[in-house]
Amino acid sequence: MNSSRNPSSSFSPVIDLETDFPTVSRSLQLVKLDFAANPQPRCPVVLLLDCSSSMAGEPIRELQEGVGQFYQEVGSDAIARLSVEPCLIPFGSSVEVLRGFEPAVDALKSPSPRLDAGGNTPMGAAITLGLNEISARRRFYKAQGLAAYKPWMILFTDGQPNDEWHGPAARAREKAARGGLQFMGIGIGQGVDMHTLASILPPDCPPHLLQGLHFKEFFRWLADSLKVVTSGSTTQQRATPHVDEYDWAM
């Protein structure tokens, strides 16, 4: 039996993306072009949005409008629109990434996704997903050679968690204590468990109770704060506007 093989038909362990996976190759080229066109340092911002059944009606509508305003206000700033990358994670009937990280300037090119109220309050699962998304995005920035600001994660809720939240909350607090996360909590309405919300957050960042349904005022403060952050260097800790100036917290 002849054991010799035709070199032209032998298997090569070397994969040529351009030849073997042309679609993947083109996608990678587009990513490189996108980041070459916008080399600004990035600031990932995760919004954990309580969309449980108790948020039905006016609360979910006001929250929806507030999120839309946030994109518009960040998108109106020459620097923040290229740097701030929001990520929407609603939790209620399910916990999912409704809109992933992308610069506000790109997000404004498509309609805002709709928020629907329903289900319970799986807050622990939402925190876990938010932290995982931030970690993955930070690795992506590093692979692309992009500098990054400290990530922000804001938790909105009108109730209390009905899943296991102690482990995820401890992980978030530890990350914040190391200086790797700005973690905030916003209570909505009179039914919110502010004591548990305070236990979830870092001890030096107590929760705020939203005044009525002043989501728009909150998101205006958040947008202005991120404009301040992204106007400085990634190693510079700049003072953000005080919440009292915006009339959203009780």
Short mmCIF file of N, CA and C in Angstrom, two decimals, residues 64-188:
data_model
loop_
_atom_site.label_atom_id
_atom_site.label_comp_id
_atom_site.label_asym_id
_atom_site.label_seq_id
_atom_site.Cartn_x
_atom_site.Cartn_y
_atom_site.Cartn_z
N GLN A 64 -39.47 54.63 29.81
CA GLN A 64 -39.16 54.52 28.38
C GLN A 64 -38.76 55.89 27.81
N GLU A 65 -39.54 56.90 28.14
CA GLU A 65 -39.24 58.24 27.62
C GLU A 65 -37.94 58.78 28.21
N GLY A 66 -37.69 58.47 29.47
CA GLY A 66 -36.45 58.92 30.10
C GLY A 66 -35.22 58.31 29.46
N VAL A 67 -35.29 57.01 29.15
CA VAL A 67 -34.17 56.34 28.48
C VAL A 67 -33.94 56.95 27.10
N GLY A 68 -35.03 57.21 26.38
CA GLY A 68 -34.89 57.84 25.06
C GLY A 68 -34.25 59.21 25.15
N GLN A 69 -34.65 59.98 26.17
CA GLN A 69 -34.05 61.30 26.37
C GLN A 69 -32.57 61.19 26.69
N PHE A 70 -32.20 60.18 27.48
CA PHE A 70 -30.80 59.97 27.82
C PHE A 70 -29.95 59.80 26.57
N TYR A 71 -30.41 58.95 25.64
CA TYR A 71 -29.67 58.76 24.39
C TYR A 71 -29.56 60.08 23.62
N GLN A 72 -30.66 60.84 23.59
CA GLN A 72 -30.65 62.10 22.84
C GLN A 72 -29.68 63.10 23.45
N GLU A 73 -29.67 63.21 24.78
CA GLU A 73 -28.82 64.21 25.42
C GLU A 73 -27.35 63.84 25.33
N VAL A 74 -27.04 62.56 25.51
CA VAL A 74 -25.65 62.13 25.34
C VAL A 74 -25.24 62.30 23.88
N GLY A 75 -26.17 61.99 22.98
CA GLY A 75 -25.87 62.10 21.56
C GLY A 75 -25.68 63.51 21.06
N SER A 76 -26.10 64.49 21.85
CA SER A 76 -25.96 65.89 21.43
C SER A 76 -24.60 66.49 21.80
N ASP A 77 -23.83 65.77 22.60
CA ASP A 77 -22.52 66.27 23.04
C ASP A 77 -21.43 65.75 22.11
N ALA A 78 -20.55 66.64 21.66
CA ALA A 78 -19.55 66.28 20.64
C ALA A 78 -18.63 65.16 21.07
N ILE A 79 -18.30 65.08 22.36
CA ILE A 79 -17.38 64.04 22.84
C ILE A 79 -18.14 62.83 23.38
N ALA A 80 -19.13 63.10 24.26
CA ALA A 80 -19.86 62.00 24.89
C ALA A 80 -20.54 61.10 23.86
N ARG A 81 -21.00 61.66 22.78
CA ARG A 81 -21.71 60.85 21.77
C ARG A 81 -20.80 59.78 21.15
N LEU A 82 -19.49 60.02 21.19
CA LEU A 82 -18.53 59.06 20.65
C LEU A 82 -17.97 58.13 21.73
N SER A 83 -18.09 58.53 23.00
CA SER A 83 -17.47 57.78 24.09
C SER A 83 -18.44 56.94 24.91
N VAL A 84 -19.60 57.51 25.23
CA VAL A 84 -20.54 56.82 26.11
C VAL A 84 -21.23 55.68 25.34
N GLU A 85 -21.16 54.48 25.91
CA GLU A 85 -21.77 53.30 25.30
C GLU A 85 -22.79 52.70 26.27
N PRO A 86 -24.08 53.06 26.14
CA PRO A 86 -25.10 52.49 27.02
C PRO A 86 -25.43 51.05 26.64
N CYS A 87 -25.91 50.31 27.63
CA CYS A 87 -26.39 48.95 27.45
C CYS A 87 -27.65 48.81 28.29
N LEU A 88 -28.76 48.40 27.66
CA LEU A 88 -30.04 48.28 28.35
C LEU A 88 -30.32 46.83 28.73
N ILE A 89 -30.53 46.59 30.03
CA ILE A 89 -30.87 45.25 30.51
C ILE A 89 -32.15 45.34 31.34
N PRO A 90 -33.32 45.09 30.73
CA PRO A 90 -34.55 45.03 31.51
C PRO A 90 -34.67 43.69 32.23
N PHE A 91 -35.32 43.71 33.39
CA PHE A 91 -35.57 42.45 34.09
C PHE A 91 -37.00 42.44 34.62
N GLY A 92 -37.67 41.33 34.37
CA GLY A 92 -39.06 41.15 34.76
C GLY A 92 -39.47 39.75 34.38
N SER A 93 -40.22 39.63 33.28
CA SER A 93 -40.57 38.31 32.77
C SER A 93 -39.33 37.53 32.37
N SER A 94 -38.29 38.26 31.97
CA SER A 94 -37.00 37.66 31.61
C SER A 94 -35.90 38.65 31.94
N VAL A 95 -34.67 38.20 31.83
CA VAL A 95 -33.50 39.07 32.01
C VAL A 95 -32.70 38.98 30.73
N GLU A 96 -32.55 40.09 30.03
CA GLU A 96 -31.90 40.04 28.72
C GLU A 96 -31.23 41.36 28.40
N VAL A 97 -30.31 41.30 27.44
CA VAL A 97 -29.73 42.52 26.88
C VAL A 97 -30.65 42.99 25.77
N LEU A 98 -31.37 44.07 26.03
CA LEU A 98 -32.31 44.59 25.03
C LEU A 98 -31.58 45.41 23.97
N ARG A 99 -30.58 46.13 24.39
CA ARG A 99 -29.72 46.87 23.45
C ARG A 99 -28.31 46.81 23.99
N GLY A 100 -27.39 46.29 23.19
CA GLY A 100 -26.02 46.11 23.63
C GLY A 100 -25.20 47.39 23.54
N PHE A 101 -23.96 47.31 24.00
CA PHE A 101 -23.06 48.45 24.00
C PHE A 101 -22.81 48.96 22.58
N GLU A 102 -22.95 50.25 22.40
CA GLU A 102 -22.54 50.93 21.18
C GLU A 102 -22.54 52.43 21.49
N PRO A 103 -21.66 53.19 20.83
CA PRO A 103 -21.64 54.63 21.08
C PRO A 103 -23.01 55.24 20.82
N ALA A 104 -23.37 56.24 21.61
CA ALA A 104 -24.68 56.88 21.47
C ALA A 104 -24.92 57.39 20.06
N VAL A 105 -23.87 57.85 19.41
CA VAL A 105 -24.02 58.37 18.05
C VAL A 105 -24.52 57.29 17.09
N ASP A 106 -24.14 56.04 17.34
CA ASP A 106 -24.61 54.94 16.50
C ASP A 106 -25.99 54.46 16.93
N ALA A 107 -26.24 54.45 18.24
CA ALA A 107 -27.53 53.97 18.76
C ALA A 107 -28.67 54.85 18.28
N LEU A 108 -28.41 56.14 18.07
CA LEU A 108 -29.46 57.06 17.65
C LEU A 108 -29.92 56.81 16.22
N LYS A 109 -29.19 56.00 15.49
CA LYS A 109 -29.57 55.71 14.10
C LYS A 109 -30.72 54.73 14.00
N SER A 110 -31.09 54.09 15.11
CA SER A 110 -32.19 53.13 15.12
C SER A 110 -33.17 53.49 16.23
N PRO A 111 -34.44 53.09 16.10
CA PRO A 111 -35.44 53.44 17.12
C PRO A 111 -35.10 52.82 18.47
N SER A 112 -35.54 53.49 19.54
CA SER A 112 -35.33 52.96 20.87
C SER A 112 -36.17 51.69 21.06
N PRO A 113 -35.61 50.64 21.64
CA PRO A 113 -36.38 49.43 21.86
C PRO A 113 -37.47 49.66 22.90
N ARG A 114 -38.55 48.92 22.78
CA ARG A 114 -39.69 49.11 23.67
C ARG A 114 -39.50 48.34 24.98
N LEU A 115 -39.90 48.99 26.08
CA LEU A 115 -39.89 48.35 27.38
C LEU A 115 -41.30 47.87 27.72
N ASP A 116 -41.45 46.62 28.11
CA ASP A 116 -42.74 46.05 28.48
C ASP A 116 -42.69 45.58 29.92
N ALA A 117 -43.74 45.87 30.69
CA ALA A 117 -43.81 45.47 32.09
C ALA A 117 -44.47 44.11 32.23
N GLY A 118 -43.91 43.27 33.12
CA GLY A 118 -44.48 41.95 33.37
C GLY A 118 -43.53 41.11 34.20
N GLY A 119 -44.08 40.14 34.91
CA GLY A 119 -43.24 39.22 35.66
C GLY A 119 -42.83 39.74 37.02
N ASN A 120 -41.81 39.10 37.57
CA ASN A 120 -41.33 39.40 38.92
C ASN A 120 -40.12 40.32 38.90
N THR A 121 -39.22 40.16 39.88
CA THR A 121 -38.07 41.07 40.01
C THR A 121 -36.77 40.28 40.19
N PRO A 122 -36.28 39.64 39.13
CA PRO A 122 -35.03 38.86 39.23
C PRO A 122 -33.80 39.77 39.23
N MET A 123 -33.64 40.50 40.29
CA MET A 123 -32.60 41.52 40.39
C MET A 123 -31.20 40.91 40.42
N GLY A 124 -31.05 39.78 41.13
CA GLY A 124 -29.74 39.15 41.19
C GLY A 124 -29.25 38.72 39.83
N ALA A 125 -30.15 38.15 39.02
CA ALA A 125 -29.78 37.73 37.68
C ALA A 125 -29.42 38.93 36.81
N ALA A 126 -30.12 40.06 37.02
CA ALA A 126 -29.83 41.26 36.24
C ALA A 126 -28.45 41.82 36.58
N ILE A 127 -28.11 41.83 37.87
CA ILE A 127 -26.79 42.32 38.28
C ILE A 127 -25.70 41.43 37.70
N THR A 128 -25.91 40.12 37.76
CA THR A 128 -24.93 39.19 37.19
C THR A 128 -24.72 39.43 35.71
N LEU A 129 -25.82 39.58 34.97
CA LEU A 129 -25.71 39.81 33.53
C LEU A 129 -25.00 41.14 33.25
N GLY A 130 -25.34 42.17 34.03
CA GLY A 130 -24.69 43.48 33.84
C GLY A 130 -23.19 43.41 34.06
N LEU A 131 -22.76 42.74 35.12
CA LEU A 131 -21.33 42.60 35.40
C LEU A 131 -20.63 41.79 34.31
N ASN A 132 -21.27 40.73 33.86
CA ASN A 132 -20.67 39.92 32.80
C ASN A 132 -20.53 40.70 31.51
N GLU A 133 -21.54 41.51 31.19
CA GLU A 133 -21.47 42.32 29.97
C GLU A 133 -20.36 43.35 30.06
N ILE A 134 -20.20 43.96 31.22
CA ILE A 134 -19.12 44.94 31.41
C ILE A 134 -17.76 44.27 31.24
N SER A 135 -17.57 43.11 31.85
CA SER A 135 -16.29 42.41 31.75
C SER A 135 -15.96 42.06 30.31
N ALA A 136 -16.97 41.57 29.59
CA ALA A 136 -16.76 41.20 28.19
C ALA A 136 -16.43 42.44 27.35
N ARG A 137 -17.11 43.54 27.65
CA ARG A 137 -16.86 44.76 26.87
C ARG A 137 -15.47 45.31 27.15
N ARG A 138 -15.04 45.25 28.39
CA ARG A 138 -13.70 45.73 28.73
C ARG A 138 -12.63 44.90 28.02
N ARG A 139 -12.86 43.59 27.93
CA ARG A 139 -11.91 42.75 27.19
C ARG A 139 -11.90 43.12 25.72
N PHE A 140 -13.07 43.47 25.20
CA PHE A 140 -13.16 43.87 23.79
C PHE A 140 -12.39 45.17 23.55
N TYR A 141 -12.53 46.14 24.46
CA TYR A 141 -11.78 47.39 24.32
C TYR A 141 -10.28 47.10 24.29
N LYS A 142 -9.84 46.25 25.18
CA LYS A 142 -8.41 45.93 25.26
C LYS A 142 -7.92 45.30 23.98
N ALA A 143 -8.73 44.39 23.41
CA ALA A 143 -8.35 43.74 22.17
C ALA A 143 -8.28 44.74 21.01
N GLN A 144 -9.11 45.79 21.07
CA GLN A 144 -9.12 46.79 20.02
C GLN A 144 -8.13 47.93 20.28
N GLY A 145 -7.45 47.89 21.43
CA GLY A 145 -6.49 48.94 21.75
C GLY A 145 -7.13 50.25 22.16
N LEU A 146 -8.34 50.18 22.73
CA LEU A 146 -9.06 51.38 23.13
C LEU A 146 -8.94 51.62 24.63
N ALA A 147 -8.72 52.87 25.01
CA ALA A 147 -8.75 53.23 26.43
C ALA A 147 -10.20 53.26 26.90
N ALA A 148 -10.41 53.17 28.21
CA ALA A 148 -11.77 53.15 28.74
C ALA A 148 -11.85 53.85 30.08
N TYR A 149 -13.00 54.49 30.31
CA TYR A 149 -13.30 55.09 31.60
C TYR A 149 -13.90 54.02 32.53
N LYS A 150 -13.99 54.36 33.81
CA LYS A 150 -14.64 53.44 34.76
C LYS A 150 -16.07 53.17 34.30
N PRO A 151 -16.48 51.90 34.28
CA PRO A 151 -17.86 51.58 33.89
C PRO A 151 -18.86 52.08 34.93
N TRP A 152 -20.06 52.39 34.45
CA TRP A 152 -21.17 52.76 35.31
C TRP A 152 -22.24 51.67 35.23
N MET A 153 -22.89 51.38 36.35
CA MET A 153 -24.04 50.49 36.35
C MET A 153 -25.09 51.08 37.29
N ILE A 154 -26.29 51.34 36.75
CA ILE A 154 -27.37 51.95 37.52
C ILE A 154 -28.53 50.97 37.60
N LEU A 155 -28.96 50.68 38.82
CA LEU A 155 -30.04 49.73 39.07
C LEU A 155 -31.30 50.50 39.44
N PHE A 156 -32.37 50.31 38.66
CA PHE A 156 -33.66 50.92 38.93
C PHE A 156 -34.62 49.83 39.42
N THR A 157 -35.35 50.09 40.50
CA THR A 157 -36.33 49.12 40.96
C THR A 157 -37.44 49.80 41.74
N ASP A 158 -38.65 49.20 41.66
CA ASP A 158 -39.78 49.70 42.44
C ASP A 158 -40.21 48.69 43.51
N GLY A 159 -39.38 47.65 43.74
CA GLY A 159 -39.78 46.62 44.71
C GLY A 159 -38.58 46.03 45.42
N GLN A 160 -38.52 44.71 45.45
CA GLN A 160 -37.40 44.02 46.07
C GLN A 160 -37.11 42.76 45.26
N PRO A 161 -35.89 42.26 45.29
CA PRO A 161 -35.54 41.08 44.49
C PRO A 161 -36.29 39.83 44.95
N ASN A 162 -36.63 38.98 43.99
CA ASN A 162 -37.25 37.70 44.36
C ASN A 162 -36.40 36.53 43.89
N ASP A 163 -35.11 36.79 43.67
CA ASP A 163 -34.16 35.72 43.39
C ASP A 163 -32.96 35.89 44.30
N GLU A 164 -31.96 35.06 44.14
CA GLU A 164 -30.76 35.13 44.99
C GLU A 164 -29.91 36.32 44.54
N TRP A 165 -29.77 37.31 45.40
CA TRP A 165 -29.08 38.53 45.03
C TRP A 165 -27.80 38.78 45.83
N HIS A 166 -27.60 38.05 46.93
CA HIS A 166 -26.47 38.35 47.80
C HIS A 166 -25.12 38.16 47.09
N GLY A 167 -24.96 37.04 46.39
CA GLY A 167 -23.71 36.79 45.67
C GLY A 167 -23.43 37.82 44.59
N PRO A 168 -24.40 38.07 43.67
CA PRO A 168 -24.18 39.10 42.65
C PRO A 168 -23.90 40.48 43.24
N ALA A 169 -24.62 40.85 44.30
CA ALA A 169 -24.41 42.16 44.91
C ALA A 169 -23.01 42.27 45.52
N ALA A 170 -22.55 41.19 46.17
CA ALA A 170 -21.21 41.19 46.76
C ALA A 170 -20.15 41.35 45.67
N ARG A 171 -20.38 40.69 44.54
CA ARG A 171 -19.43 40.80 43.43
C ARG A 171 -19.37 42.23 42.91
N ALA A 172 -20.54 42.90 42.81
CA ALA A 172 -20.58 44.28 42.32
C ALA A 172 -19.92 45.23 43.33
N ARG A 173 -20.20 45.01 44.62
CA ARG A 173 -19.59 45.88 45.65
C ARG A 173 -18.07 45.73 45.66
N GLU A 174 -17.61 44.49 45.50
CA GLU A 174 -16.16 44.26 45.48
C GLU A 174 -15.51 44.98 44.30
N LYS A 175 -16.17 44.91 43.16
CA LYS A 175 -15.64 45.59 41.97
C LYS A 175 -15.61 47.11 42.19
N ALA A 176 -16.66 47.63 42.82
CA ALA A 176 -16.70 49.06 43.10
C ALA A 176 -15.62 49.46 44.11
N ALA A 177 -15.39 48.61 45.12
CA ALA A 177 -14.38 48.90 46.13
C ALA A 177 -12.98 48.95 45.54
N ARG A 178 -12.75 48.18 44.48
CA ARG A 178 -11.44 48.19 43.81
C ARG A 178 -11.31 49.35 42.82
N GLY A 179 -12.36 50.14 42.69
CA GLY A 179 -12.31 51.27 41.77
C GLY A 179 -12.65 50.91 40.35
N GLY A 180 -13.24 49.74 40.15
CA GLY A 180 -13.54 49.29 38.79
C GLY A 180 -14.99 49.44 38.38
N LEU A 181 -15.80 50.13 39.20
CA LEU A 181 -17.23 50.26 38.87
C LEU A 181 -17.85 51.40 39.66
N GLN A 182 -18.66 52.18 38.98
CA GLN A 182 -19.53 53.16 39.62
C GLN A 182 -20.92 52.53 39.67
N PHE A 183 -21.37 52.14 40.87
CA PHE A 183 -22.60 51.36 41.02
C PHE A 183 -23.61 52.17 41.81
N MET A 184 -24.76 52.49 41.18
CA MET A 184 -25.79 53.31 41.79
C MET A 184 -27.11 52.56 41.83
N GLY A 185 -28.00 52.98 42.73
CA GLY A 185 -29.33 52.41 42.82
C GLY A 185 -30.38 53.49 42.94
N ILE A 186 -31.47 53.35 42.17
CA ILE A 186 -32.56 54.32 42.18
C ILE A 186 -33.85 53.61 42.55
N GLY A 187 -34.46 54.01 43.67
CA GLY A 187 -35.74 53.45 44.10
C GLY A 187 -36.89 54.21 43.46
N ILE A 188 -37.94 53.48 43.09
CA ILE A 188 -39.09 54.06 42.40
C ILE A 188 -40.35 53.78 43.20
#
